[in-house]
Coordinates of N, CA and C in Angstrom, one line a residue:
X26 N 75.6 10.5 148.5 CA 74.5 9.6 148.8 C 73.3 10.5 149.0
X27 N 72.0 10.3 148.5 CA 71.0 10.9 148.3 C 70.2 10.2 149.7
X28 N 69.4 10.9 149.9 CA 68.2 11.0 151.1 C 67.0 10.6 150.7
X29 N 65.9 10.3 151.5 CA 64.6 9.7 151.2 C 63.9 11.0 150.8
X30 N 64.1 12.5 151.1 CA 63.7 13.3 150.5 C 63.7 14.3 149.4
X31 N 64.8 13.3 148.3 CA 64.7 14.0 147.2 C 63.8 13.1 146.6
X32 N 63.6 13.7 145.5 CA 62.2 13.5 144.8 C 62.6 14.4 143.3
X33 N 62.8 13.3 142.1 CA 62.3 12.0 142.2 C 62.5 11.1 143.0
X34 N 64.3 11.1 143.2 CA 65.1 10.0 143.2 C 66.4 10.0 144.1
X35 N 66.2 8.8 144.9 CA 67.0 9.1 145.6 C 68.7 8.4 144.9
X36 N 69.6 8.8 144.5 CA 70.9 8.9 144.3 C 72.1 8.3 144.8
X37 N 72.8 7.6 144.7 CA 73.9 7.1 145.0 C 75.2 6.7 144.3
X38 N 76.8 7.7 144.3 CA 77.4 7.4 143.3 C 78.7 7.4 144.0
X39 N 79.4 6.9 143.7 CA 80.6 6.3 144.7 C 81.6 5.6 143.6
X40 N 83.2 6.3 143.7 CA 84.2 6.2 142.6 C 85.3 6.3 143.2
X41 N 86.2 4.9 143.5 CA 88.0 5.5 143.4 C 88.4 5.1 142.3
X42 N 89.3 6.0 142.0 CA 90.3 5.7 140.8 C 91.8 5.8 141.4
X43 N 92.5 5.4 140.4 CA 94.0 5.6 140.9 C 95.0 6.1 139.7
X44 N 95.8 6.1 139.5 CA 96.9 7.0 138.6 C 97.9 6.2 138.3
X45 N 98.8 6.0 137.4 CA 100.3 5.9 137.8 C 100.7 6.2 136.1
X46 N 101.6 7.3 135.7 CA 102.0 7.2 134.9 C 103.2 8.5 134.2
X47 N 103.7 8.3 133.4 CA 105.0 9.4 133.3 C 105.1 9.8 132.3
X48 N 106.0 11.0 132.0 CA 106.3 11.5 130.6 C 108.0 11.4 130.5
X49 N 108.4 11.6 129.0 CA 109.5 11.8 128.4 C 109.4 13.2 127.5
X50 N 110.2 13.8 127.4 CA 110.7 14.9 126.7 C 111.9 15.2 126.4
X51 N 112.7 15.0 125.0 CA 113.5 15.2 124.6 C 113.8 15.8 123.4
X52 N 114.9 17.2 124.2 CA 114.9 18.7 123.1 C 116.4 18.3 122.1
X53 N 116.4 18.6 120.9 CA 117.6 18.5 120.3 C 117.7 19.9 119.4
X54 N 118.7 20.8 119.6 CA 118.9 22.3 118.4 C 119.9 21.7 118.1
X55 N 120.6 22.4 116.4 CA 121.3 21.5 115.9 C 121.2 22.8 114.2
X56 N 121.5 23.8 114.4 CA 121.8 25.2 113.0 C 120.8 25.3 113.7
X57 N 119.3 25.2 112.6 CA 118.3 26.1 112.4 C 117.2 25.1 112.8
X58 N 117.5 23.8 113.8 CA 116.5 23.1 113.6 C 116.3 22.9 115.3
X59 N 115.2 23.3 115.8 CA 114.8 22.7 117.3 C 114.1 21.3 117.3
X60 N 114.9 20.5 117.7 CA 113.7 18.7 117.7 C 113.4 18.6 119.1
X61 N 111.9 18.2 118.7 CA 111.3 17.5 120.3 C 110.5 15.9 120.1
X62 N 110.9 14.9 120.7 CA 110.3 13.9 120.8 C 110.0 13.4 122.0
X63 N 109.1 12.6 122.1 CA 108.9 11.8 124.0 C 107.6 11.5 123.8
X64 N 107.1 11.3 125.0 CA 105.8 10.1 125.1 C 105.1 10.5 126.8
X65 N 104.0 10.9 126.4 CA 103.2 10.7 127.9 C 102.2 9.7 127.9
X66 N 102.3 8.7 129.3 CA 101.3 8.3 129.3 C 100.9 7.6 130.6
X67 N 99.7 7.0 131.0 CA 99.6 6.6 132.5 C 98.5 5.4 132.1
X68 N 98.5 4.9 133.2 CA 97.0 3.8 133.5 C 96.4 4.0 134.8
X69 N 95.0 4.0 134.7 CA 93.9 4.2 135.7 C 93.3 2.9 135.8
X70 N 93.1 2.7 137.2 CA 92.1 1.8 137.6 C 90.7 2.1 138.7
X71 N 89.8 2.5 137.6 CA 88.8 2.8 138.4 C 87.8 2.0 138.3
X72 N 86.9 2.2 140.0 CA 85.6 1.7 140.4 C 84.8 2.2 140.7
X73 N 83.5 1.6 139.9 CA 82.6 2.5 140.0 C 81.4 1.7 140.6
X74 N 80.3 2.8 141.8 CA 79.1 2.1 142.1 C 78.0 3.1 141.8
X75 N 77.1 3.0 140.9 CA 75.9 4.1 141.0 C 74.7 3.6 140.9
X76 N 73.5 3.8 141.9 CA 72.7 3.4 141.9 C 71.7 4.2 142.3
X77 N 70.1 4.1 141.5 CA 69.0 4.9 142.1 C 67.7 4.5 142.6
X78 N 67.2 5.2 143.5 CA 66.4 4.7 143.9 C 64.7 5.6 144.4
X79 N 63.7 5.0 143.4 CA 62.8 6.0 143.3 C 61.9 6.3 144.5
X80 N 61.0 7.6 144.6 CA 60.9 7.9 146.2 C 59.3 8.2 145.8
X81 N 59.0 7.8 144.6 CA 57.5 8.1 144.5 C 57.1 7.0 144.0
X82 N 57.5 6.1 144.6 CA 57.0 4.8 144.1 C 56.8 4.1 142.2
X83 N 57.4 5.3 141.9 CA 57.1 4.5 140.4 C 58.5 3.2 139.8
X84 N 58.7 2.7 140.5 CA 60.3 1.5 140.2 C 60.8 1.5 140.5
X85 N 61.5 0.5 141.1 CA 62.3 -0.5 141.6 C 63.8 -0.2 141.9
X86 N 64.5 -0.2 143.1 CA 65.9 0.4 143.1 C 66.5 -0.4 141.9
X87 N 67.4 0.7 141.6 CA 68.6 0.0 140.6 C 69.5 0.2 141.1
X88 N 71.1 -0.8 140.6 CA 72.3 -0.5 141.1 C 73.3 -1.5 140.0
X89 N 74.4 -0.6 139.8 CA 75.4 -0.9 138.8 C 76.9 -1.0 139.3
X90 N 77.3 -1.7 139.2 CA 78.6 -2.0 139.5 C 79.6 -2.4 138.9
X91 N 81.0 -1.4 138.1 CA 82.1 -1.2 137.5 C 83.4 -1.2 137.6
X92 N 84.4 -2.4 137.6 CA 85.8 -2.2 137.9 C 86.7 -2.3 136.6
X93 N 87.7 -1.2 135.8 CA 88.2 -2.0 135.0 C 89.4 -0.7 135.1
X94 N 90.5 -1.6 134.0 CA 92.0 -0.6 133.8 C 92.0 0.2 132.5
X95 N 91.9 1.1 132.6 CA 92.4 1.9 131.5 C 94.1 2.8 131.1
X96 N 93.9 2.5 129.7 CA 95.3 2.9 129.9 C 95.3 4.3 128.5
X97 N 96.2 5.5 128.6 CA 96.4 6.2 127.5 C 98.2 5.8 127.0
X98 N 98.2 5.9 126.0 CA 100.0 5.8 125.6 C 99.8 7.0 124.4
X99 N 101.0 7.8 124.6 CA 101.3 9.0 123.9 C 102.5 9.2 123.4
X100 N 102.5 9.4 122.0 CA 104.2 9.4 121.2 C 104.2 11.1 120.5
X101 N 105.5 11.5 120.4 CA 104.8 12.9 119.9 C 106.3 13.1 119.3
X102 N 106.5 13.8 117.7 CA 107.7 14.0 117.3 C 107.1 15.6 117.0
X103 N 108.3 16.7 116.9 CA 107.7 17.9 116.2 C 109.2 18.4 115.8
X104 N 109.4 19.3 114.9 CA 110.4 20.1 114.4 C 110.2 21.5 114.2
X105 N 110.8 22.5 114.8 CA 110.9 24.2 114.6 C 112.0 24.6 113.7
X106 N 111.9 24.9 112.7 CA 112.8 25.3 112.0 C 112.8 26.9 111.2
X107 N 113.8 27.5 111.7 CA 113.8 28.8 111.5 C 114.3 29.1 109.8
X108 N 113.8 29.0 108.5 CA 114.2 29.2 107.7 C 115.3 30.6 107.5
X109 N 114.7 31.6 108.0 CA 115.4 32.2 107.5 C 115.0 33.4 109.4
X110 N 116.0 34.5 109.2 CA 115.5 35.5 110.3 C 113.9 35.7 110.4
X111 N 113.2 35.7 109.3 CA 111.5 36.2 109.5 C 110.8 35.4 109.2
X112 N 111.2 34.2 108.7 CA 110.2 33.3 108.5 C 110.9 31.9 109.2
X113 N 109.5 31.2 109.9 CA 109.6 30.1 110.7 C 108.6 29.0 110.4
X114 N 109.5 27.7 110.1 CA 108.2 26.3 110.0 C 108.4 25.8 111.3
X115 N 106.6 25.2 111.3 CA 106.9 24.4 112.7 C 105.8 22.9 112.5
X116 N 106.6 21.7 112.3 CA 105.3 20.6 112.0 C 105.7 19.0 113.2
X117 N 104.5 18.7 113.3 CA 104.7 17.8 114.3 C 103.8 16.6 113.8
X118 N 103.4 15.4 114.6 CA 103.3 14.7 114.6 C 102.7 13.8 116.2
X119 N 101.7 13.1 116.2 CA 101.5 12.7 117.6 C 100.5 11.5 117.6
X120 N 100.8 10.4 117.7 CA 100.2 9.0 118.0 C 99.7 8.9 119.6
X121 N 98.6 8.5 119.7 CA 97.9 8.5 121.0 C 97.0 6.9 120.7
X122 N 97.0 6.0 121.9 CA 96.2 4.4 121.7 C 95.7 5.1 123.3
X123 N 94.4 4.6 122.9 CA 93.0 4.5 124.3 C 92.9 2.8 124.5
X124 N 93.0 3.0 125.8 CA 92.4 1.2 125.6 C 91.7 1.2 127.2
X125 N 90.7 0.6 126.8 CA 89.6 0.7 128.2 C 88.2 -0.5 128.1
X126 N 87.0 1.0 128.3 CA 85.9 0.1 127.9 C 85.5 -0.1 126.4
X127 N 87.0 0.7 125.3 CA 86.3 0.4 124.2 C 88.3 0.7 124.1
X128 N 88.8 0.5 122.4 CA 89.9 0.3 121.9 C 89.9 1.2 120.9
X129 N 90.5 2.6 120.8 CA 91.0 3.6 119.7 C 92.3 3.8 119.6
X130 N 92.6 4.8 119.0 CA 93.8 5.4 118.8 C 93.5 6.7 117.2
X131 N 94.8 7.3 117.6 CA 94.7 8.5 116.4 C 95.9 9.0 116.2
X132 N 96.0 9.2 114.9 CA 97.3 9.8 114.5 C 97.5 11.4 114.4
X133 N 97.8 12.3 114.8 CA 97.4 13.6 114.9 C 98.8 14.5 114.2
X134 N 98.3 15.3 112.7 CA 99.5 16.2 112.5 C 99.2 17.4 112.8
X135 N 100.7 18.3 113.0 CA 100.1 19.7 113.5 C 101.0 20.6 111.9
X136 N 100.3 21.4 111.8 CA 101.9 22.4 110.7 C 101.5 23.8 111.2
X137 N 102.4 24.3 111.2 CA 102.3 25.6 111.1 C 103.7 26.9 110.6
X138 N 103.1 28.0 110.2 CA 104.5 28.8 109.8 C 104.0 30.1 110.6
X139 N 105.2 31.0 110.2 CA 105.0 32.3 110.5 C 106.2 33.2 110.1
X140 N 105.7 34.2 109.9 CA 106.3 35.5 108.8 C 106.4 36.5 109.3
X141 N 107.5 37.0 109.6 CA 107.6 38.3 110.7 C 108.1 39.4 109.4
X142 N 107.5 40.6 109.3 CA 107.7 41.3 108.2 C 108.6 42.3 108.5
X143 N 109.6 42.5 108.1 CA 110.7 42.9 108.2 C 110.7 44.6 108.5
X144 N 111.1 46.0 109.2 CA 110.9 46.9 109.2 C 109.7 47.1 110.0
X145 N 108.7 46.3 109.8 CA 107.3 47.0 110.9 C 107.3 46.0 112.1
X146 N 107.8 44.6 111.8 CA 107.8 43.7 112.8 C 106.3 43.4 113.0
X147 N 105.5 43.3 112.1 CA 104.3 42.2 112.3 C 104.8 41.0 112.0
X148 N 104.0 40.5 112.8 CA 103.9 38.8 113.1 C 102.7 38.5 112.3
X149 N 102.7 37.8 111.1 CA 101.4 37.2 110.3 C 101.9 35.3 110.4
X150 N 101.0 34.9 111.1 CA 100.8 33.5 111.6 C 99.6 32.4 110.8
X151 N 99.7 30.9 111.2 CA 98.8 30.1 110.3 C 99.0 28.9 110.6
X152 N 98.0 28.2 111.4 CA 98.6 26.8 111.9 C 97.2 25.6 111.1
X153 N 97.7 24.3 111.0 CA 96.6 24.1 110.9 C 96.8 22.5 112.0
X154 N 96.1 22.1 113.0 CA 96.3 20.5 113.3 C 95.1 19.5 113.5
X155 N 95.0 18.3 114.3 CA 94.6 17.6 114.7 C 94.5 16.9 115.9
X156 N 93.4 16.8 116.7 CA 93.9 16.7 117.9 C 92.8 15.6 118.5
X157 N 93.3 14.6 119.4 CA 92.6 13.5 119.9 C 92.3 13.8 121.9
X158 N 90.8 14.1 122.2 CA 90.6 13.6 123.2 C 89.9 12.5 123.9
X159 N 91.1 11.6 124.6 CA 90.7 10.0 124.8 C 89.5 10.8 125.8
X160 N 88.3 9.4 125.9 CA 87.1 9.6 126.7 C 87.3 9.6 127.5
X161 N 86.1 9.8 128.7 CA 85.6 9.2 130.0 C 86.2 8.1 130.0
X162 N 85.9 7.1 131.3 CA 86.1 6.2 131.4 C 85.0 5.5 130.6
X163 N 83.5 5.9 131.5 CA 82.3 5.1 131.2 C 81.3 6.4 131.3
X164 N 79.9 6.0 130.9 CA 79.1 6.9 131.5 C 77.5 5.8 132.0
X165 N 77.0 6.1 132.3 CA 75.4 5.7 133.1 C 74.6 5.4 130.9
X166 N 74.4 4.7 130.8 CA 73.2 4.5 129.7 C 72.1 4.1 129.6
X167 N 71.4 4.1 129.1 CA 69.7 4.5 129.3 C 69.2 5.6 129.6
X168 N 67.7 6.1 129.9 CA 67.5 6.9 130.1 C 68.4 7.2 131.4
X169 N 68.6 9.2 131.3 CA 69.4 9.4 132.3 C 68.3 10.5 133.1
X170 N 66.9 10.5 132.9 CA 66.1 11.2 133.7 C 65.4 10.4 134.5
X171 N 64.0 11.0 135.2 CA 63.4 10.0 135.8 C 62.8 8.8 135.6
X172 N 63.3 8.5 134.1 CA 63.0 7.2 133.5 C 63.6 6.0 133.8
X173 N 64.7 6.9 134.1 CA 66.2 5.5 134.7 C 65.4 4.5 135.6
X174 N 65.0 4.8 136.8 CA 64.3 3.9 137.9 C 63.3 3.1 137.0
X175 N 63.1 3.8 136.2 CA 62.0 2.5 135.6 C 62.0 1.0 134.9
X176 N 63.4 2.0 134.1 CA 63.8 0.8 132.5 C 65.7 0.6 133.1
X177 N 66.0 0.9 134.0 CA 67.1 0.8 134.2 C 68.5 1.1 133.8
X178 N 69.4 0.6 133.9 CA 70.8 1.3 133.4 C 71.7 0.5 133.0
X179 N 72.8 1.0 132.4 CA 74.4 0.0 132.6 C 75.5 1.2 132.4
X180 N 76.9 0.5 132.5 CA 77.6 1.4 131.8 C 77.9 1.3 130.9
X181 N 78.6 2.8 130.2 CA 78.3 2.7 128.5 C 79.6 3.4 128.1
X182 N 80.4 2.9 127.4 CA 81.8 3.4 127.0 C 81.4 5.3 126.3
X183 N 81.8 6.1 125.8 CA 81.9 6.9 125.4 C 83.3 6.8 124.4
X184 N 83.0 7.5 122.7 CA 84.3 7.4 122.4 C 84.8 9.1 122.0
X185 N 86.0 8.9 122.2 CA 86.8 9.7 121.7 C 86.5 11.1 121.4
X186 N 87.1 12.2 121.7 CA 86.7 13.6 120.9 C 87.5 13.3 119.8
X187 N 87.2 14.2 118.5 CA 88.4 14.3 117.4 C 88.1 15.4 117.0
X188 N 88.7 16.9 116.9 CA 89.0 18.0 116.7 C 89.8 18.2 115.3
X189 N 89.5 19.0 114.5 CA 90.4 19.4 113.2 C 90.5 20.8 113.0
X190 N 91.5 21.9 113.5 CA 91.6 23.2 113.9 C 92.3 23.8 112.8
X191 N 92.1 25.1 112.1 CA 92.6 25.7 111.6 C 93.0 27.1 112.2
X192 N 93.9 28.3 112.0 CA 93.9 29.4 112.3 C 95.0 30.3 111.8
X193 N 94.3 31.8 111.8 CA 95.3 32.6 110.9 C 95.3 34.1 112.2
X194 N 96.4 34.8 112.5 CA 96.8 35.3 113.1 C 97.5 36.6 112.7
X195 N 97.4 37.8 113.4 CA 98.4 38.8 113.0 C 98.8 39.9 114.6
X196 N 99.9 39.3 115.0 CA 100.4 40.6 115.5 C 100.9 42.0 115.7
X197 N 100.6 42.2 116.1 CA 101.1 44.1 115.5 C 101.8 45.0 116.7
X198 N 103.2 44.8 117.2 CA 103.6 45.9 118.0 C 103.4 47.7 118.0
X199 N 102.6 47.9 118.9 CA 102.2 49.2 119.3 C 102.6 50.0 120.2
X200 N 103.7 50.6 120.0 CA 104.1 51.3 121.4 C 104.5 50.7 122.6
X201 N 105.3 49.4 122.6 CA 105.9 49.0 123.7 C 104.5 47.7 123.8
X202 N 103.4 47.6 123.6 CA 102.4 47.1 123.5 C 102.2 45.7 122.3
X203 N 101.6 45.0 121.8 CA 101.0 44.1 120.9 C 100.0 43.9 120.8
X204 N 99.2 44.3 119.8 CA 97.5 43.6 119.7 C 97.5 42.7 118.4
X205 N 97.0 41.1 119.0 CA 96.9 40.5 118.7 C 95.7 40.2 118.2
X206 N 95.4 39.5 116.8 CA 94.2 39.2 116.2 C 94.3 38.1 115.4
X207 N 93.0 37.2 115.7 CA 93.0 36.0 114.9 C 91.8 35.3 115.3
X208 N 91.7 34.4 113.7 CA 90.3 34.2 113.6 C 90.7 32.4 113.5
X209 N 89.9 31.6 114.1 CA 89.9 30.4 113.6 C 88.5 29.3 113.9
X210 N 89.1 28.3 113.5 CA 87.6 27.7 112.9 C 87.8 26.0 114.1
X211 N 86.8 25.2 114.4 CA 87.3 23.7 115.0 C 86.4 22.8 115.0
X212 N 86.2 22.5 113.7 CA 85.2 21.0 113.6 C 85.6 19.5 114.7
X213 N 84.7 19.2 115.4 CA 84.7 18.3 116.2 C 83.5 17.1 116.4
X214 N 84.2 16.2 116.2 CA 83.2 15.0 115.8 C 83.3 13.9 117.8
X215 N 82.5 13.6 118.0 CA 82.0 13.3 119.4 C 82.4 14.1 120.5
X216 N 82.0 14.9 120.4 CA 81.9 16.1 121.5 C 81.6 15.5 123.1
X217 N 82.7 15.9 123.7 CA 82.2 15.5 125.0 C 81.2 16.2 126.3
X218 N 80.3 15.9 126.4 CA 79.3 17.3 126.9 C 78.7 16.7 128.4
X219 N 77.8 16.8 128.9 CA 77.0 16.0 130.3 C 75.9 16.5 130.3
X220 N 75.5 15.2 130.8 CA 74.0 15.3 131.2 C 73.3 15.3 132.5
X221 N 72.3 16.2 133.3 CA 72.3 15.8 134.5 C 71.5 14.4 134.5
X222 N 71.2 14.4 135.7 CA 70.4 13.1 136.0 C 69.1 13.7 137.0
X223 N 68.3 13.7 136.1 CA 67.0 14.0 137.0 C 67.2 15.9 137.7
X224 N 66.9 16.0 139.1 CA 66.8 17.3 140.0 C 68.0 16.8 140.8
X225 N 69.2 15.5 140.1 CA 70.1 15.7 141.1 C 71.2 16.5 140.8
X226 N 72.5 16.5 141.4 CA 73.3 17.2 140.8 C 74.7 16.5 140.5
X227 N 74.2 15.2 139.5 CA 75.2 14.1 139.1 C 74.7 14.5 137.7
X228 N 76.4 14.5 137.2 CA 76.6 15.0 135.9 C 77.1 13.7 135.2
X229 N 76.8 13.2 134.1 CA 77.2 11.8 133.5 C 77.4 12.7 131.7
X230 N 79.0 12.1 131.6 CA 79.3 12.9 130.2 C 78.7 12.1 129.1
X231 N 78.4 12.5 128.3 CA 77.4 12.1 127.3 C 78.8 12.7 125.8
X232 N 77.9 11.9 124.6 CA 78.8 12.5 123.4 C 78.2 13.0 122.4
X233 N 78.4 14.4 121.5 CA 77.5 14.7 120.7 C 78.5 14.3 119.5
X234 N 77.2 13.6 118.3 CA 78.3 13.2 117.3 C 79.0 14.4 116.7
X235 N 78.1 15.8 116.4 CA 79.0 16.7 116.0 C 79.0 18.0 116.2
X236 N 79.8 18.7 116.0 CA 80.0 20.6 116.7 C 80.8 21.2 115.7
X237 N 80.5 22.3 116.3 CA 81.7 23.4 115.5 C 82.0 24.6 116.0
X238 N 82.5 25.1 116.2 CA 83.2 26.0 117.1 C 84.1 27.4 116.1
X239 N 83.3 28.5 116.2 CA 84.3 29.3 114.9 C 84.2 30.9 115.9
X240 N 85.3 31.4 115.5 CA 85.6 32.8 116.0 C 86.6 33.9 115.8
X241 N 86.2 35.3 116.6 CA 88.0 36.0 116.3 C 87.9 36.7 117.5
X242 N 88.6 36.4 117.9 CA 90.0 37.2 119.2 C 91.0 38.1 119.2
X243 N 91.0 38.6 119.7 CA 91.8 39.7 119.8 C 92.3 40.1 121.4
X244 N 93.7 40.2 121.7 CA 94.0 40.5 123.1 C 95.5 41.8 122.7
X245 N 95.6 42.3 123.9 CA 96.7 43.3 124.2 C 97.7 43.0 125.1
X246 N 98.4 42.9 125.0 CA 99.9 42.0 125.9 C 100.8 43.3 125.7
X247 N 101.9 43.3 126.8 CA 102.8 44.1 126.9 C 104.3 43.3 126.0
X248 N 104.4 44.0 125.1 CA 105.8 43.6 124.2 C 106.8 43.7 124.8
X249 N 107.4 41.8 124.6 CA 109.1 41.5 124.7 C 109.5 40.8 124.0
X250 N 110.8 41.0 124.3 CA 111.4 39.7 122.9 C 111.8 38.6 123.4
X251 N 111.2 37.7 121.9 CA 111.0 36.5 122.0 C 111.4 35.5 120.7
X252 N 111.2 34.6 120.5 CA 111.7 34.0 119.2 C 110.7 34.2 118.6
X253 N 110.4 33.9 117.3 CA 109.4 34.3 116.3 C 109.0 32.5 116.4
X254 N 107.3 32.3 116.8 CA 107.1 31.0 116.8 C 105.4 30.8 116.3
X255 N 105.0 30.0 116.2 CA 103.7 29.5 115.7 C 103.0 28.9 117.0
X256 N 101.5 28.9 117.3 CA 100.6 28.8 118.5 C 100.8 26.8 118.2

């Protein structure tokens, strides 16, 4: 709760929410094949109050008031299958429904292999997937600067991130050591980002329709053994 002496605006933002929800996980090996299937998911019920109120006279207090249930449901199949000693597939699968202040869902595949080269023991790796992040609940709409007090507000659903990642990989055991390298790329369509509000320090997540995200990495880990697997 903001004070008569910030300037522009005095601030008020006030939120419970609550939780309830669970996961399943179920492993099956079986020769050369590791299965995993199960489901996460929970429902929220949050409330929201935000209101502002201008200190330099230029408009009128505003105030908004939000109660609703949201729910995530998550299904997820994948399979590890070790073809052979140096080479390994790994592909999945994952259904996600949003249901709130707005109604999505996504279907998300993952694949990936990897090829351990026999005699030097590099690891040359390669994944490619799909990935869904359900929104916010809500966010503040309209202007979100000192304009708000003027022309006012509501809440405003935000939807969905959707990510499409590629990556290629090589590890190299070094003397008891591993340096790892890999370069990958991640187009993302509604980016979830924030915006302040005025000189206060209320952050309201906002969506960018689009991004992209590209790089290479490199880290040094101390070498042990492990299964030969895909990120």
């Amino acid at each position: 709760i903001g004070g008569p002496n910030d300037l522009p605006l005095t601030t008020q933002d006030d939120r419970t929410a609550n939780y309830l929800g669970g996961s399943i996980n179920v492993g099956v090996s079986k020769k050369r094949h590791t299965l995993r299937f199960g489901t996460d998911s929970y429902g929220e019920h949050d409330s929201s109050l935000f209101g502002i109120t201008p200190n330099d006279g230029s408009g009128r207090p505003v105030t908004e008031q939000q109660a609703l249930w949201t729910g995530v449901t998550g299904l997820f199949v994948e399979d590890l299958f070790k073809a052979t000693s140096w080479l390994t597939f790994n592909a999945g699968l994952r259904f996600t429904r949003y249901a709130g202040t707005i109604s999505e869902h996504a279907t998300s595949p993952r694949l990936g292999t990897a090829i351990k080269v026999p005699h030097l023991g590099w690891v040359l790796r390669g994944s490619y997937g799909r990935y869904y992040q359900h929104p916010p609940v809500s966010t503040v709409s309209g202007p979100l600067l000192e304009f708000a007090a003027k022309q006012g507000f509501g809440f405003k659903p935000i939807l969905g991130e959707r990510d499409e990642t590629w990556e290629v990989g090589l590890a190299i055991p070094v003397r008891g050591w591993v340096l790892d390298f890999d370069h990958f790329h991640n187009g993302a369509a509604n980016v979830v980002d924030h915006q302040v509000l005025g000189n206060s320090n209320l952050l309201f997540p906002v969506s960018i329709p689009r991004g992209r995200i590209r790089g290479w990495e490199s880290t040094r880990s101390e070498e042990h053994t492990s299964e030969l697997q895909t990120h």
